[in-house]
Coordinates of C-alpha atoms in Angstrom, one line a residue:
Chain A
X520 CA 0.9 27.6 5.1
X521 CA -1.4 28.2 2.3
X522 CA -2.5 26.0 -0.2
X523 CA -3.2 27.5 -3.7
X524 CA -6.1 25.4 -5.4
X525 CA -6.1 27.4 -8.5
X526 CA -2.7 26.5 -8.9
X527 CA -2.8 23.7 -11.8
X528 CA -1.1 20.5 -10.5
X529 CA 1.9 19.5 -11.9
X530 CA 2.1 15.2 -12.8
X531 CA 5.7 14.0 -13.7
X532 CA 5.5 10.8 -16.4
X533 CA 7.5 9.3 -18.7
X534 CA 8.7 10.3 -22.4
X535 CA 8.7 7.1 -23.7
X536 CA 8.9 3.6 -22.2
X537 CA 8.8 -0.1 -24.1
X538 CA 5.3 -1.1 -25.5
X539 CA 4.1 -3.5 -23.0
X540 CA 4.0 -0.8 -20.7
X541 CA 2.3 2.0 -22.3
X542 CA -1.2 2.5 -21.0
X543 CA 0.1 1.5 -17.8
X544 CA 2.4 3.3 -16.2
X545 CA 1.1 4.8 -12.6
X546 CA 1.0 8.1 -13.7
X547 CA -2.2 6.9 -15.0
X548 CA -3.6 6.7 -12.0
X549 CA -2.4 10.5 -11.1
X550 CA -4.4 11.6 -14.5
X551 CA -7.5 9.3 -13.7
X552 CA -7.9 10.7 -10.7
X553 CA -7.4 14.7 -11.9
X554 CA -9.8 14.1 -14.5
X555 CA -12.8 12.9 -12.3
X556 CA -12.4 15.8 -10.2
X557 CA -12.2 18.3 -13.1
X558 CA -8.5 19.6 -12.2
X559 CA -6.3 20.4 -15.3
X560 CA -2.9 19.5 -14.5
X561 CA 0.6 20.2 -16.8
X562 CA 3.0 17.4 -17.4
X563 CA 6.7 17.1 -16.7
X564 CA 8.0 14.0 -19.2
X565 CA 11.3 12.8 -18.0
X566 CA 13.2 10.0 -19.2
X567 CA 14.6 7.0 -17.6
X568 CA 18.2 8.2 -17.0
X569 CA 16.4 11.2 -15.3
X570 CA 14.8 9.3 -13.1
X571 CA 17.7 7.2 -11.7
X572 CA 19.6 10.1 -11.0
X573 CA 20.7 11.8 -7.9
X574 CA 18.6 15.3 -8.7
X575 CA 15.4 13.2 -9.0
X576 CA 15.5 10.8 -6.2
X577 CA 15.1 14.0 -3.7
X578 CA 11.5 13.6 -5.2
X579 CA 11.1 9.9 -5.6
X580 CA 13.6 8.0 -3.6
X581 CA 13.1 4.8 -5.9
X582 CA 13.4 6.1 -9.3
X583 CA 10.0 6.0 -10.5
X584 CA 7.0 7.9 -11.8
X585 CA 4.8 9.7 -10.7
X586 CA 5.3 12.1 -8.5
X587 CA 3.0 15.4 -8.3
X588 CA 3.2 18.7 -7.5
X589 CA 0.7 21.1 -6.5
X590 CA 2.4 24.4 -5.3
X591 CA 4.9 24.0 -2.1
X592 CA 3.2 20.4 -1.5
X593 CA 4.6 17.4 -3.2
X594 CA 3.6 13.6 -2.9
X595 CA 5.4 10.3 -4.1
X596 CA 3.9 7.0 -4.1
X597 CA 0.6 7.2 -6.6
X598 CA -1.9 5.8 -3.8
X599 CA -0.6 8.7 -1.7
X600 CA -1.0 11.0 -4.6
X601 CA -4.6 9.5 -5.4
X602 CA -5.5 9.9 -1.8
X603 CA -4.7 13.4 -1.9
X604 CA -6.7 14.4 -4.8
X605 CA -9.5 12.6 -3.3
X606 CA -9.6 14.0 -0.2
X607 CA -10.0 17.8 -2.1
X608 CA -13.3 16.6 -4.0
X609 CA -16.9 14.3 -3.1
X610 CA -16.0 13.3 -6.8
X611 CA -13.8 10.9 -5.1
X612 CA -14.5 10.6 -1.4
X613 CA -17.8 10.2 0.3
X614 CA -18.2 13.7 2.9
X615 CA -19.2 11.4 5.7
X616 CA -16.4 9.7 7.6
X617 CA -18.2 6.2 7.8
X618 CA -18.2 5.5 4.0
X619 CA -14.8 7.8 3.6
X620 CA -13.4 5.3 6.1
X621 CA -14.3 2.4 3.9
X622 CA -13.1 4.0 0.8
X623 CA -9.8 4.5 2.6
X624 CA -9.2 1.0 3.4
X625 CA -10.1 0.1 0.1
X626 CA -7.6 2.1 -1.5
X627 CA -5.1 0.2 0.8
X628 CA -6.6 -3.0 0.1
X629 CA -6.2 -2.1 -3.5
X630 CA -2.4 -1.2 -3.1
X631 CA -1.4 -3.7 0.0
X632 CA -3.6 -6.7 -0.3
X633 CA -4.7 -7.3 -4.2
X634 CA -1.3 -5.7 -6.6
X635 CA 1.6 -7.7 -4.8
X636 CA 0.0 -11.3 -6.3
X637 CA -0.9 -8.9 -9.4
X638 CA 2.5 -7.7 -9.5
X639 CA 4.1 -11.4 -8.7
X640 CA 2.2 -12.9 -11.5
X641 CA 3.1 -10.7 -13.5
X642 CA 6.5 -10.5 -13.0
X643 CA 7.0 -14.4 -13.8
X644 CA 4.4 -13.7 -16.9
X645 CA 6.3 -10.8 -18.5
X646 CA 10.0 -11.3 -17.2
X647 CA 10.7 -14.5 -16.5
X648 CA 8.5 -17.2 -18.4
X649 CA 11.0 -19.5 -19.2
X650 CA 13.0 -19.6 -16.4
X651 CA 12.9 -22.6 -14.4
X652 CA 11.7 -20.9 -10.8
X653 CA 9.0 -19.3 -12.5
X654 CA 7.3 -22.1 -14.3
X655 CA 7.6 -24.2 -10.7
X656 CA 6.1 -21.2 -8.6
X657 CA 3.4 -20.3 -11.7
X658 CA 0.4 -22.4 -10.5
X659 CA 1.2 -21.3 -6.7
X660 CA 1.0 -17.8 -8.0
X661 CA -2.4 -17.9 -9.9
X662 CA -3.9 -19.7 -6.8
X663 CA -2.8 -16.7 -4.4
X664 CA -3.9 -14.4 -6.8
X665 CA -7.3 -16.4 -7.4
X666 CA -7.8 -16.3 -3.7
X667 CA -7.3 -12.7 -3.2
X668 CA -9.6 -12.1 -6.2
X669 CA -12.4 -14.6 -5.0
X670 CA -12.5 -12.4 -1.7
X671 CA -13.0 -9.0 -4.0
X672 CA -15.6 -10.6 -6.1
X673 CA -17.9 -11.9 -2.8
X674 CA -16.9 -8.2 -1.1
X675 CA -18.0 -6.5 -4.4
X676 CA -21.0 -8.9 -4.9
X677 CA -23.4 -7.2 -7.2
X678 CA -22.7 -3.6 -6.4
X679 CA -21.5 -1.3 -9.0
X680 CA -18.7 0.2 -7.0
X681 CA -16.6 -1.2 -3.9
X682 CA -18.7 2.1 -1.9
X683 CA -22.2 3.2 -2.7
X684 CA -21.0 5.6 -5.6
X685 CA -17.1 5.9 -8.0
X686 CA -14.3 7.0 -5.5
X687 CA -11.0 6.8 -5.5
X688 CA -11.3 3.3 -4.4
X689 CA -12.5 1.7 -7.4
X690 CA -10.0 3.8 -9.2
X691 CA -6.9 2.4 -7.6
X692 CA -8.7 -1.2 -7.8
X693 CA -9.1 -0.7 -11.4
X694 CA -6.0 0.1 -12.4
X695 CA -4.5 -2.9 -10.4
X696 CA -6.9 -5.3 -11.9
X697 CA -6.1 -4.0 -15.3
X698 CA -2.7 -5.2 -14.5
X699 CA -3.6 -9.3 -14.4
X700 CA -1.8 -10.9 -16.5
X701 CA -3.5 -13.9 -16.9
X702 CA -7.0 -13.1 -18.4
X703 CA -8.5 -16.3 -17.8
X704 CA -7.6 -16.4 -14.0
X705 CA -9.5 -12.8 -14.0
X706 CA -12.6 -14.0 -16.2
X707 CA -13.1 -16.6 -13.3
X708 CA -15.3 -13.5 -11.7
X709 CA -17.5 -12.2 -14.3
X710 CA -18.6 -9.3 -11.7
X711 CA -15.0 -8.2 -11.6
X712 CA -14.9 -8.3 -15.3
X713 CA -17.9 -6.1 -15.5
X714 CA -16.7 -3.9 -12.1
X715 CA -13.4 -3.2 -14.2
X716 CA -15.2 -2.4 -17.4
X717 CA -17.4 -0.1 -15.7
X718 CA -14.4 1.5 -14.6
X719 CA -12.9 1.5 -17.7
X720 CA -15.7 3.4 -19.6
X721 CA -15.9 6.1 -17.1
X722 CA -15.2 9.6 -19.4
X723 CA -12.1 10.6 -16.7
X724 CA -10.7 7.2 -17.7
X725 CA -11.1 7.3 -21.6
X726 CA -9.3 11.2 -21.1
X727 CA -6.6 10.2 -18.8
X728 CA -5.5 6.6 -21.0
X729 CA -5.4 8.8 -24.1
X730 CA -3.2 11.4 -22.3
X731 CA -0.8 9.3 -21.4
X732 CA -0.8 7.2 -24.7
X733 CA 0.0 10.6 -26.1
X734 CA 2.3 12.1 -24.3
X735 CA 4.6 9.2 -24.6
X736 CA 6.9 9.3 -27.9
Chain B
X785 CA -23.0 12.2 11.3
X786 CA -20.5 13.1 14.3
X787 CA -17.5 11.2 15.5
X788 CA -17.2 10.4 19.3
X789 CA -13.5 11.3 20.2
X790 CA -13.9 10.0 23.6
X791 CA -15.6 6.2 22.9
X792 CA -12.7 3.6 22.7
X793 CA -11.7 2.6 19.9
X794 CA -11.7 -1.7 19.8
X795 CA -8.6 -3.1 18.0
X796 CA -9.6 -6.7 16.5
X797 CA -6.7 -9.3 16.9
X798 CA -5.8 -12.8 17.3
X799 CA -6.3 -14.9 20.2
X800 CA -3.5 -17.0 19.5
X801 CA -1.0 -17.3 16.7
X802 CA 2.0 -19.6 15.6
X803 CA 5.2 -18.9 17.6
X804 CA 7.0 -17.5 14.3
X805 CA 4.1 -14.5 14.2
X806 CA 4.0 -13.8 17.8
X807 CA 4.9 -10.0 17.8
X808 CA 4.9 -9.5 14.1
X809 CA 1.0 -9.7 13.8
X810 CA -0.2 -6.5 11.7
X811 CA -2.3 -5.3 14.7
X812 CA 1.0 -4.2 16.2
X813 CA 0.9 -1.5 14.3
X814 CA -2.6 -0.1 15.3
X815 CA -1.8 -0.5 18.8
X816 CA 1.5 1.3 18.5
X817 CA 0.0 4.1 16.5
X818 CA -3.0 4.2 19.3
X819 CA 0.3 4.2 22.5
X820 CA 1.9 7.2 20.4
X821 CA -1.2 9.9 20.5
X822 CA -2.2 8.3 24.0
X823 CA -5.4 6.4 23.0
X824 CA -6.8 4.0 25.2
X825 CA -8.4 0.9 22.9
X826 CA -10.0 -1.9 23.8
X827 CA -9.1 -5.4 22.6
X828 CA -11.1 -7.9 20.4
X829 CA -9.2 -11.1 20.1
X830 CA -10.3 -13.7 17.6
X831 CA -10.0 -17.1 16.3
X832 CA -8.3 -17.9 12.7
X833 CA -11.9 -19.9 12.3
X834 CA -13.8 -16.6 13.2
X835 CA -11.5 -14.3 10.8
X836 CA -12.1 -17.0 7.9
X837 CA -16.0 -17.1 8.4
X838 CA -18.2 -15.5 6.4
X839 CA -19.9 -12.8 9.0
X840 CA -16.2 -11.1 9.7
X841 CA -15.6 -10.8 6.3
X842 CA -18.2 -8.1 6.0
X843 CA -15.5 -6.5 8.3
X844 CA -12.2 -7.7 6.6
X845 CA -12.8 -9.1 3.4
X846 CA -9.8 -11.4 3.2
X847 CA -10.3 -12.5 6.4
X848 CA -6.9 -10.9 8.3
X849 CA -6.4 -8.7 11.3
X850 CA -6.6 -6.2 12.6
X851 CA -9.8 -4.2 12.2
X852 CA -10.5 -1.1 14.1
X853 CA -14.1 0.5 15.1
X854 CA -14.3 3.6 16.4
X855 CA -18.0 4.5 17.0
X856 CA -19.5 4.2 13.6
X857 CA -16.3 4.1 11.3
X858 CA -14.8 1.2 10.5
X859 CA -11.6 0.5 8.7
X860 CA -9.4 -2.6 7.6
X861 CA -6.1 -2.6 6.0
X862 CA -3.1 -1.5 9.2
X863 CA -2.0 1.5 6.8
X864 CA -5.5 3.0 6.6
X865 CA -6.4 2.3 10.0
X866 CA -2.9 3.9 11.2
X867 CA -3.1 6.9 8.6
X868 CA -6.8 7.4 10.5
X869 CA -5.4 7.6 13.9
X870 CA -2.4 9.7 12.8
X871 CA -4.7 12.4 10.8
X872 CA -6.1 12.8 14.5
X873 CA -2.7 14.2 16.0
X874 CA 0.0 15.7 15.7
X875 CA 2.2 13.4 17.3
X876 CA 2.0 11.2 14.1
X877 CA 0.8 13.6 11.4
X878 CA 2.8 17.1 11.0
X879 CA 0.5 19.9 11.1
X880 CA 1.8 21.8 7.9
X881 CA 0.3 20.5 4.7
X882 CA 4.0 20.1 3.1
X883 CA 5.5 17.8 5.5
X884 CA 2.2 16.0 5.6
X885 CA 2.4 15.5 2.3
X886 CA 5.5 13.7 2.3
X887 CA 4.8 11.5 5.8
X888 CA 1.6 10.2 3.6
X889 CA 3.9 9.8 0.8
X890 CA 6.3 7.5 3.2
X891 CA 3.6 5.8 4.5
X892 CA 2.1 4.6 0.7
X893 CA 6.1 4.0 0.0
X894 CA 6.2 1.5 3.3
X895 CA 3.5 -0.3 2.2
X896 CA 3.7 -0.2 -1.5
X897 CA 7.8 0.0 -2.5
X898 CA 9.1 -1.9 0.9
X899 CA 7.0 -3.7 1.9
X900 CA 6.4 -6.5 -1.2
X901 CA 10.3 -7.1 -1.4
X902 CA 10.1 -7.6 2.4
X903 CA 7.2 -10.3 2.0
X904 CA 8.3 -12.2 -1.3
X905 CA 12.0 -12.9 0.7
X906 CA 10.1 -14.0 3.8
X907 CA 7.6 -16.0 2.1
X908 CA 10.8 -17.8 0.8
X909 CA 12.5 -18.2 3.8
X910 CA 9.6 -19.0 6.3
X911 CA 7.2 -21.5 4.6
X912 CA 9.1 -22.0 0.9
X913 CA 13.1 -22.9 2.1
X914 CA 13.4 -26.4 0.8
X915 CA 11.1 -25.8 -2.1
X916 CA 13.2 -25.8 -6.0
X917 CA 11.8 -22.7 -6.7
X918 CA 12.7 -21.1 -3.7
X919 CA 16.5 -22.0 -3.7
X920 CA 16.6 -20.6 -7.8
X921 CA 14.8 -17.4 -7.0
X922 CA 16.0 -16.0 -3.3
X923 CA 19.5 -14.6 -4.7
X924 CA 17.2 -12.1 -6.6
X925 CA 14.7 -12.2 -3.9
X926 CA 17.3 -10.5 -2.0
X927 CA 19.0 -8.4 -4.6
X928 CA 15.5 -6.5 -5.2
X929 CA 15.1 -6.4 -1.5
X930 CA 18.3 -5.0 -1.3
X931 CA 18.0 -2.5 -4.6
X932 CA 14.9 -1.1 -2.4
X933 CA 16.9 -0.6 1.0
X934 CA 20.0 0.9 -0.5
X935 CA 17.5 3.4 -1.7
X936 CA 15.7 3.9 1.5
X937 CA 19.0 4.2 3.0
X938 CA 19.9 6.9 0.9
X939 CA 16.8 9.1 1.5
X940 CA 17.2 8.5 5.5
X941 CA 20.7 9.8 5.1
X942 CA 22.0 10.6 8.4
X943 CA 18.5 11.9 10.2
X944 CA 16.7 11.0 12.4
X945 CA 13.1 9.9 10.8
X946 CA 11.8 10.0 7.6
X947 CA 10.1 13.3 7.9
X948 CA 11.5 15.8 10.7
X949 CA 9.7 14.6 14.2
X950 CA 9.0 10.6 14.2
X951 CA 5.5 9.9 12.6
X952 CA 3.1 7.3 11.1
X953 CA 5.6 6.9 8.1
X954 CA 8.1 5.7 10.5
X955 CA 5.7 3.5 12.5
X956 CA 5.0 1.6 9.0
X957 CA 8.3 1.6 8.3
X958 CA 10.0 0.3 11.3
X959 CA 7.4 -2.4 11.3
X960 CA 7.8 -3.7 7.8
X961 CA 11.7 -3.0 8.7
X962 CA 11.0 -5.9 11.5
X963 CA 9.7 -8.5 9.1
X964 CA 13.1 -8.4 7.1
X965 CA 13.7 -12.3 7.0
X966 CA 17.5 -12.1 6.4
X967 CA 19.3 -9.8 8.7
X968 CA 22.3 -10.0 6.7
X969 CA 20.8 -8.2 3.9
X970 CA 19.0 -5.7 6.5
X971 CA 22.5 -5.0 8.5
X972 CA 24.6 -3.8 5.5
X973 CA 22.5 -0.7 6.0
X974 CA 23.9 0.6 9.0
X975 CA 21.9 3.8 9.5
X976 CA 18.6 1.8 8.9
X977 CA 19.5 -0.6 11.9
X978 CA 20.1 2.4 14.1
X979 CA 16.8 3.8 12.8
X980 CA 15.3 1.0 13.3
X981 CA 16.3 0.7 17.0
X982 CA 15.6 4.3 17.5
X983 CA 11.8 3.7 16.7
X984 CA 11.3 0.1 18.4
X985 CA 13.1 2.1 21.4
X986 CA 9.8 4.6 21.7
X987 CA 8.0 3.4 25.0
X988 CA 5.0 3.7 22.8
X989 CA 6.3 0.6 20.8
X990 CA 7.7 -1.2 23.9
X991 CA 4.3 -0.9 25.3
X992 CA 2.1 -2.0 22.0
X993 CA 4.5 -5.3 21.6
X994 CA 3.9 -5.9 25.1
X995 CA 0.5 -5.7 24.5
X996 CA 0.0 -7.7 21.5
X997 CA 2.3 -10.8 23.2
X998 CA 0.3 -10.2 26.5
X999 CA -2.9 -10.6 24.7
X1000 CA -1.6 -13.9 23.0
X1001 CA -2.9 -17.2 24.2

């Protein structure tokens, strides 16, 4: 089976979601990574009821955005879909299979070993503040997370990027460290705060926010 | 720079662990993946000090198991180092670029949408039981778990594997299956329990846990 690469890719997001989450949906990610490899792309904007019904969770078992299509292939899970666009450009992935091997792990580190205390925190931050749990398991939380962070910042050190040049590691650690929600607990590591700004100014990432800011209603 | 298919890979793991982890240590599942293509390995087995210190953190940078070395590449994080092996064979990794596609996408959704609802109930009901916190928060604990496995449920259906033939997706899968703390929750979901048994059934499994409890001080 045949892969068409002129075919343009085909990134499903959101209409419209509340405003905490806009600039931070994972499409994002999908759009971050197609704009450092110079692939245009078309989006499919669905809406919430869509995405919780039957029809749609043949695509995405859990309800959720993105998903991507590129011609008979289709991927689910945005690391996955990152991964793939990587792996079709040196944009994002190093040609030799030592430092692609590292960039690999690090996009699983990114996904399996720094978001879930990103994701914990921030679910007692933006969902449950003043519930009682949440404001005993708070300081627990930040500590994980500070731990998990102190290992990134003495990894990263005083590199610009996690492997010699941008890949699609520091693209997926980006957009999970854009996620903190507790600024001061991330300021702790003034070479993360510069890593993620870095990031941030890239041209692919300035396109891609503004895409999805956009697109949303 | 070439690979050398035929050196041994060496599989870093623990020398000894608490009772509670003894089978359920993350290098499991690079030994299982290594028993399914029929990969010899060689073991490296560790001490908690050693994994904490700062030389093997230039190998794992949080200062976990496993890592895996192959000749010159190097990877940490299980779902990297299992997606490596599996991209070498077809035993794990289908051939056509569709299927692929969707056995990456499972293994990302393992790691990423599974396997965080797995962890937060377990962290409550191994190390957090007694704690105020824990005793507010595990009813939704195990209602997000269980949001997540009626949806897995419904995308197994009534096959087999997740994709066609059994394959890395399945491997992660059954093995963040395993760490389901409450097997309540896990056994409303009759056609995961069977799926479940039909992968921890594989002799390549049988042999890996062997293995891993073998190698255990």
């Amino acid at each position: 089976m045949s892969i068409d690469r002129n075919s343009r890719p085909v990134i499903t997001g959101f209409r419209w979601v509340p405003d905490f989450a806009r600039g931070f949906v994972k499409d994002l990610r999908v759009r971050w990574a197609c704009e450092e490899v110079g692939r245009p792309y078309e989006e499919r904007l669905v809406t919430d009821d869509f995405v919780k019904g039957t029809e749609y969770r043949k695509e995405q078992p859990f309800g959720q955005v993105p998903v991507y299509r590129e011609g008979q292939v289709a991927l689910f899970e945005s690391g996955a879909i990152v991964l793939h666009i990587a792996n079709q450009s040196s944009q994002l992935m190093p040609s030799n299979p030592v430092d692609a091997a590292r960039v690999v792990s690090w996009m699983f580190a990114a996904i399996a070993s720094i978001e879930p205390f990103v994701s914990s925190l921030a679910d007692i931050d933006l969902f449950h503040a003043d519930e009682e749990w949440a404001k005993l398991r708070r300081t627990a939380a930040v500590e994980q997370l500070s731990k998990r962070l102190d290992d990134l910042s003495d990894a990263l050190g005083g590199r610009d990027y996690l492997v010699d040049e941008f890949s699609g590691a520091d693209l997926l650690m980006a957009c999970v460290l854009r996620d903190i929600s507790d600024q001061s607990t991330f300021e702790r590591h003034p070479n993360l705060v510069h890593y993620l700004a870095r990031c941030t100014a890239r041209p692919a990432f300035v396109k891609a926010l503004e895409s999805q800011l956009t697109s949303l209603e």
